[in-house]
mmCIF file with all atom_site columns, C-alpha atoms in Angstrom:
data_model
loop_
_atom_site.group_PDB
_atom_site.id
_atom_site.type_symbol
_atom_site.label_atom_id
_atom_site.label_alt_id
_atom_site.label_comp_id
_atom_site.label_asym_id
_atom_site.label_entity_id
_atom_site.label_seq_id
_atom_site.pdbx_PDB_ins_code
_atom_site.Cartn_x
_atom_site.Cartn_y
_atom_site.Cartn_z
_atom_site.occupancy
_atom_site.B_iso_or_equiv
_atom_site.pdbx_formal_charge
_atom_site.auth_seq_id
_atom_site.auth_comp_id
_atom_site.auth_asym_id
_atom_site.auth_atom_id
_atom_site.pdbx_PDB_model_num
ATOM 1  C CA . UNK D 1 1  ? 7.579  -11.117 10.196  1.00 0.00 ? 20 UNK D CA 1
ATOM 2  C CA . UNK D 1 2  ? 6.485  -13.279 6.962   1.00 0.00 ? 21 UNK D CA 1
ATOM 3  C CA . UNK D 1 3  ? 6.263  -11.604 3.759   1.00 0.00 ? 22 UNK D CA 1
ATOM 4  C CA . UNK D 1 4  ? 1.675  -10.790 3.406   1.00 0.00 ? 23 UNK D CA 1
ATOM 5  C CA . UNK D 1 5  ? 0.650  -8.335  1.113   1.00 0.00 ? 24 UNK D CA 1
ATOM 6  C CA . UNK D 1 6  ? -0.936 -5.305  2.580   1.00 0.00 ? 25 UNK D CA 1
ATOM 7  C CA . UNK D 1 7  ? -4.624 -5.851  2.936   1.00 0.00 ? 26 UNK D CA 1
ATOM 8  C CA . UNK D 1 8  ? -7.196 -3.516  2.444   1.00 0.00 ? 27 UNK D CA 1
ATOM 9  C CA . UNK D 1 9  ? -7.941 -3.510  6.339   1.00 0.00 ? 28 UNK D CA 1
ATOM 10 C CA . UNK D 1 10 ? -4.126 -2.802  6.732   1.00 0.00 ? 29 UNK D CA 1
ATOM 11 C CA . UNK D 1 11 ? -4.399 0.298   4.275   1.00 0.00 ? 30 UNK D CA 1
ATOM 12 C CA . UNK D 1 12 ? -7.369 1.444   6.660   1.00 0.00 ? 31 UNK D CA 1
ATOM 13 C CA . UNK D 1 13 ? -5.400 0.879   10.006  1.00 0.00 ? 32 UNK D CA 1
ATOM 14 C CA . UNK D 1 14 ? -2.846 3.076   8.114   1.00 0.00 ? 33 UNK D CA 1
ATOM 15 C CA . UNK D 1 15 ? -4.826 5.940   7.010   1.00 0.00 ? 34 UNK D CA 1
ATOM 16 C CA . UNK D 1 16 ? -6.331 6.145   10.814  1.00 0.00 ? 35 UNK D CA 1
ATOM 17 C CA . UNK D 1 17 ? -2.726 5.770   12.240  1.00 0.00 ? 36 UNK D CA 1
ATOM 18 C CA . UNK D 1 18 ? -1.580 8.929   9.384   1.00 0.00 ? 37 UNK D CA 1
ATOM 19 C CA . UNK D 1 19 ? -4.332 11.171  10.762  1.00 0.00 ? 38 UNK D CA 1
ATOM 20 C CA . UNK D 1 20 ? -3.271 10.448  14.418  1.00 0.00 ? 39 UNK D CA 1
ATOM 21 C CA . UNK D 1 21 ? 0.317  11.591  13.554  1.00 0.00 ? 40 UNK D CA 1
ATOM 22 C CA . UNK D 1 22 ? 1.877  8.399   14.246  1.00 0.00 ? 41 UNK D CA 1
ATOM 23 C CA . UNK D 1 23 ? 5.443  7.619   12.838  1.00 0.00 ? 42 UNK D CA 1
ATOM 24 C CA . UNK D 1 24 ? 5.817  4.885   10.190  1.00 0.00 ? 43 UNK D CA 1
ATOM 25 C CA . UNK D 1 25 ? 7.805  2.913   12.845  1.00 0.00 ? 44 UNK D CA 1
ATOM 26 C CA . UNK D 1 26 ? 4.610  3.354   14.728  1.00 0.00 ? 45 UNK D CA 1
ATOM 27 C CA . UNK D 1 27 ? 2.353  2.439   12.562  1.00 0.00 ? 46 UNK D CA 1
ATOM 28 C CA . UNK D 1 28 ? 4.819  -0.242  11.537  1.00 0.00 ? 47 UNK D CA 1
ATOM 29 C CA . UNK D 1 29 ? 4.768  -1.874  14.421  1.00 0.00 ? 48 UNK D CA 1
ATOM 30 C CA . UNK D 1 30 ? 0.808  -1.896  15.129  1.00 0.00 ? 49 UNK D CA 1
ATOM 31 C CA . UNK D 1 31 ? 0.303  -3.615  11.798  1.00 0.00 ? 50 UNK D CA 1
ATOM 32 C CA . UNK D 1 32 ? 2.675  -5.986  12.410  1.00 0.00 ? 51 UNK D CA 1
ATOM 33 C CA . UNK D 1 33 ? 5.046  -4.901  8.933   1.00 0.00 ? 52 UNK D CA 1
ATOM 34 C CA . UNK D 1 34 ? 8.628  -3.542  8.136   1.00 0.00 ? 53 UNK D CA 1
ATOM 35 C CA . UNK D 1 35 ? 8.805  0.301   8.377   1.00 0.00 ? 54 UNK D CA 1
ATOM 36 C CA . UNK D 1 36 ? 9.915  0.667   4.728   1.00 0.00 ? 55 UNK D CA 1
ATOM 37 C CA . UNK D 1 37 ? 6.896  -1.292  3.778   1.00 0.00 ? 56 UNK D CA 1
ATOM 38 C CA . UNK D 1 38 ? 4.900  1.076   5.520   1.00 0.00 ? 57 UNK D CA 1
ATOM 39 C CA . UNK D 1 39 ? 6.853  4.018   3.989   1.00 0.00 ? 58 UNK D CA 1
ATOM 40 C CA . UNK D 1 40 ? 6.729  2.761   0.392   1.00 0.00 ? 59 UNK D CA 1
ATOM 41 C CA . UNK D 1 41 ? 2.459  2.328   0.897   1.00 0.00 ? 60 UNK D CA 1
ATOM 42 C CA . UNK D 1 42 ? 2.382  5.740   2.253   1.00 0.00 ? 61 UNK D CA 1
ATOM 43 C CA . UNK D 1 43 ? 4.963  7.414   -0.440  1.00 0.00 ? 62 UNK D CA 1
ATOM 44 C CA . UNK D 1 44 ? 2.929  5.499   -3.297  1.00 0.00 ? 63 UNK D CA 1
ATOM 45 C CA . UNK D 1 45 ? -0.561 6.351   -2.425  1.00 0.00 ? 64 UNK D CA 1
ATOM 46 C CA . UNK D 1 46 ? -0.588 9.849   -0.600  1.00 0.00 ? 65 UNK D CA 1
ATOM 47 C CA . UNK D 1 47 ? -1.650 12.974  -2.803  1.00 0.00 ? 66 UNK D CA 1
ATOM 48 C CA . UNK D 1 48 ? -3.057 16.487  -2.714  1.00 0.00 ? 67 UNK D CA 1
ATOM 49 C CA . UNK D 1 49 ? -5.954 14.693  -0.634  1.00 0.00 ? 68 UNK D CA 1
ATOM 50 C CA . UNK D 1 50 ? -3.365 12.628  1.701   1.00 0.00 ? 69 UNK D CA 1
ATOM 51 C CA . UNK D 1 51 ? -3.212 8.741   2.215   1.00 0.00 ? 70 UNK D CA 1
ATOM 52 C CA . UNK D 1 52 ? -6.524 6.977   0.426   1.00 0.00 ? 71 UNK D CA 1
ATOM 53 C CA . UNK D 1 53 ? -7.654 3.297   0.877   1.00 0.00 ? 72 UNK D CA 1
ATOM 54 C CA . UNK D 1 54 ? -9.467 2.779   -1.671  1.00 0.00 ? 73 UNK D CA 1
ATOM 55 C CA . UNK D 1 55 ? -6.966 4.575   -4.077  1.00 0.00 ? 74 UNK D CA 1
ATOM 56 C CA . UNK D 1 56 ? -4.318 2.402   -2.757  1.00 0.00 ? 75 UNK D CA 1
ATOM 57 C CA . UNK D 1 57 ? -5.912 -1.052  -3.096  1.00 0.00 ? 76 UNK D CA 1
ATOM 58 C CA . UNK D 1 58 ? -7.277 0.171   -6.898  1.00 0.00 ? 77 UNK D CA 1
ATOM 59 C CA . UNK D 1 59 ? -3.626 1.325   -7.428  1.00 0.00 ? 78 UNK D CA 1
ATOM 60 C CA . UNK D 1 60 ? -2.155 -2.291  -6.561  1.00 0.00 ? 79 UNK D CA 1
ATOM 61 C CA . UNK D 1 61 ? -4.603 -4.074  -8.623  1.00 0.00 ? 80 UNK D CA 1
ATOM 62 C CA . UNK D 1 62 ? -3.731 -2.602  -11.367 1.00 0.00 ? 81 UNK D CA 1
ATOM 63 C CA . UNK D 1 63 ? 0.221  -2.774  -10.889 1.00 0.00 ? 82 UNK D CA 1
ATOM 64 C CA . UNK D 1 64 ? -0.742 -6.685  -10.150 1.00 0.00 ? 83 UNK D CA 1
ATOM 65 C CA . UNK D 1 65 ? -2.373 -6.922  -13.214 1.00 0.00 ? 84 UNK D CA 1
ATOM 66 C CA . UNK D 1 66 ? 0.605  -5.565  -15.441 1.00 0.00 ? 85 UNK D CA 1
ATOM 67 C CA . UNK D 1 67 ? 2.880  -7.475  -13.578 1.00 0.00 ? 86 UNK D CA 1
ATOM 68 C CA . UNK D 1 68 ? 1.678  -10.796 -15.760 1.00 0.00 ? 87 UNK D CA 1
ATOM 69 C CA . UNK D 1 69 ? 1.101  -9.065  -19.021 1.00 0.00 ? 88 UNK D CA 1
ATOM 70 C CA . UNK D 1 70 ? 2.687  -10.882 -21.852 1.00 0.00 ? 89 UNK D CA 1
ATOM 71 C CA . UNK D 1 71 ? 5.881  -9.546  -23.365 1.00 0.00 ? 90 UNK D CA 1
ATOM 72 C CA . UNK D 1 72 ? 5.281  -8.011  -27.037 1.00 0.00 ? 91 UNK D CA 1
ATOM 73 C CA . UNK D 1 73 ? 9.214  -8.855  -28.887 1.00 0.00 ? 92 UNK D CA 1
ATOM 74 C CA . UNK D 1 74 ? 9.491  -6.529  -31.820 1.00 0.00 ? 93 UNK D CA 1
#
């Protein structure tokens, strides 16, 4: 397995694969990632209303974007 982001058709796959009941080794396996990987998605992005897509992705956009903010030295 090569290091890929998880896509927003991954994050789908995953919510379908969470309603099924499937294990994150499971689900690991199907879309072709490491079981942590799918275990850190799932931790991050499930709340009251369980695992959400479109949450998710809009979650990770904005952790991308503060990942390149400039540093502010006081």
């Amino acid at each position: 397995m090569s290091y890929r982001r998880v896509t927003f058709e991954d994050r789908i796959k995953i919510k379908l694969l969470v309603q099924q009941g499937k294990t994150k080794s499971q689900i690991a396996k199907i879309i072709g990632k490491h079981k942590s990987t799918v275990g850190r998605e799932i931790e991050r992005n499930t709340g009251e209303c369980g695992y959400r897509p479109k949450q998710a992705r809009r979650f990770a956009d904005h952790r991308e974007t503060q990942k390149y903010r400039p540093y502010k030295l006081t």
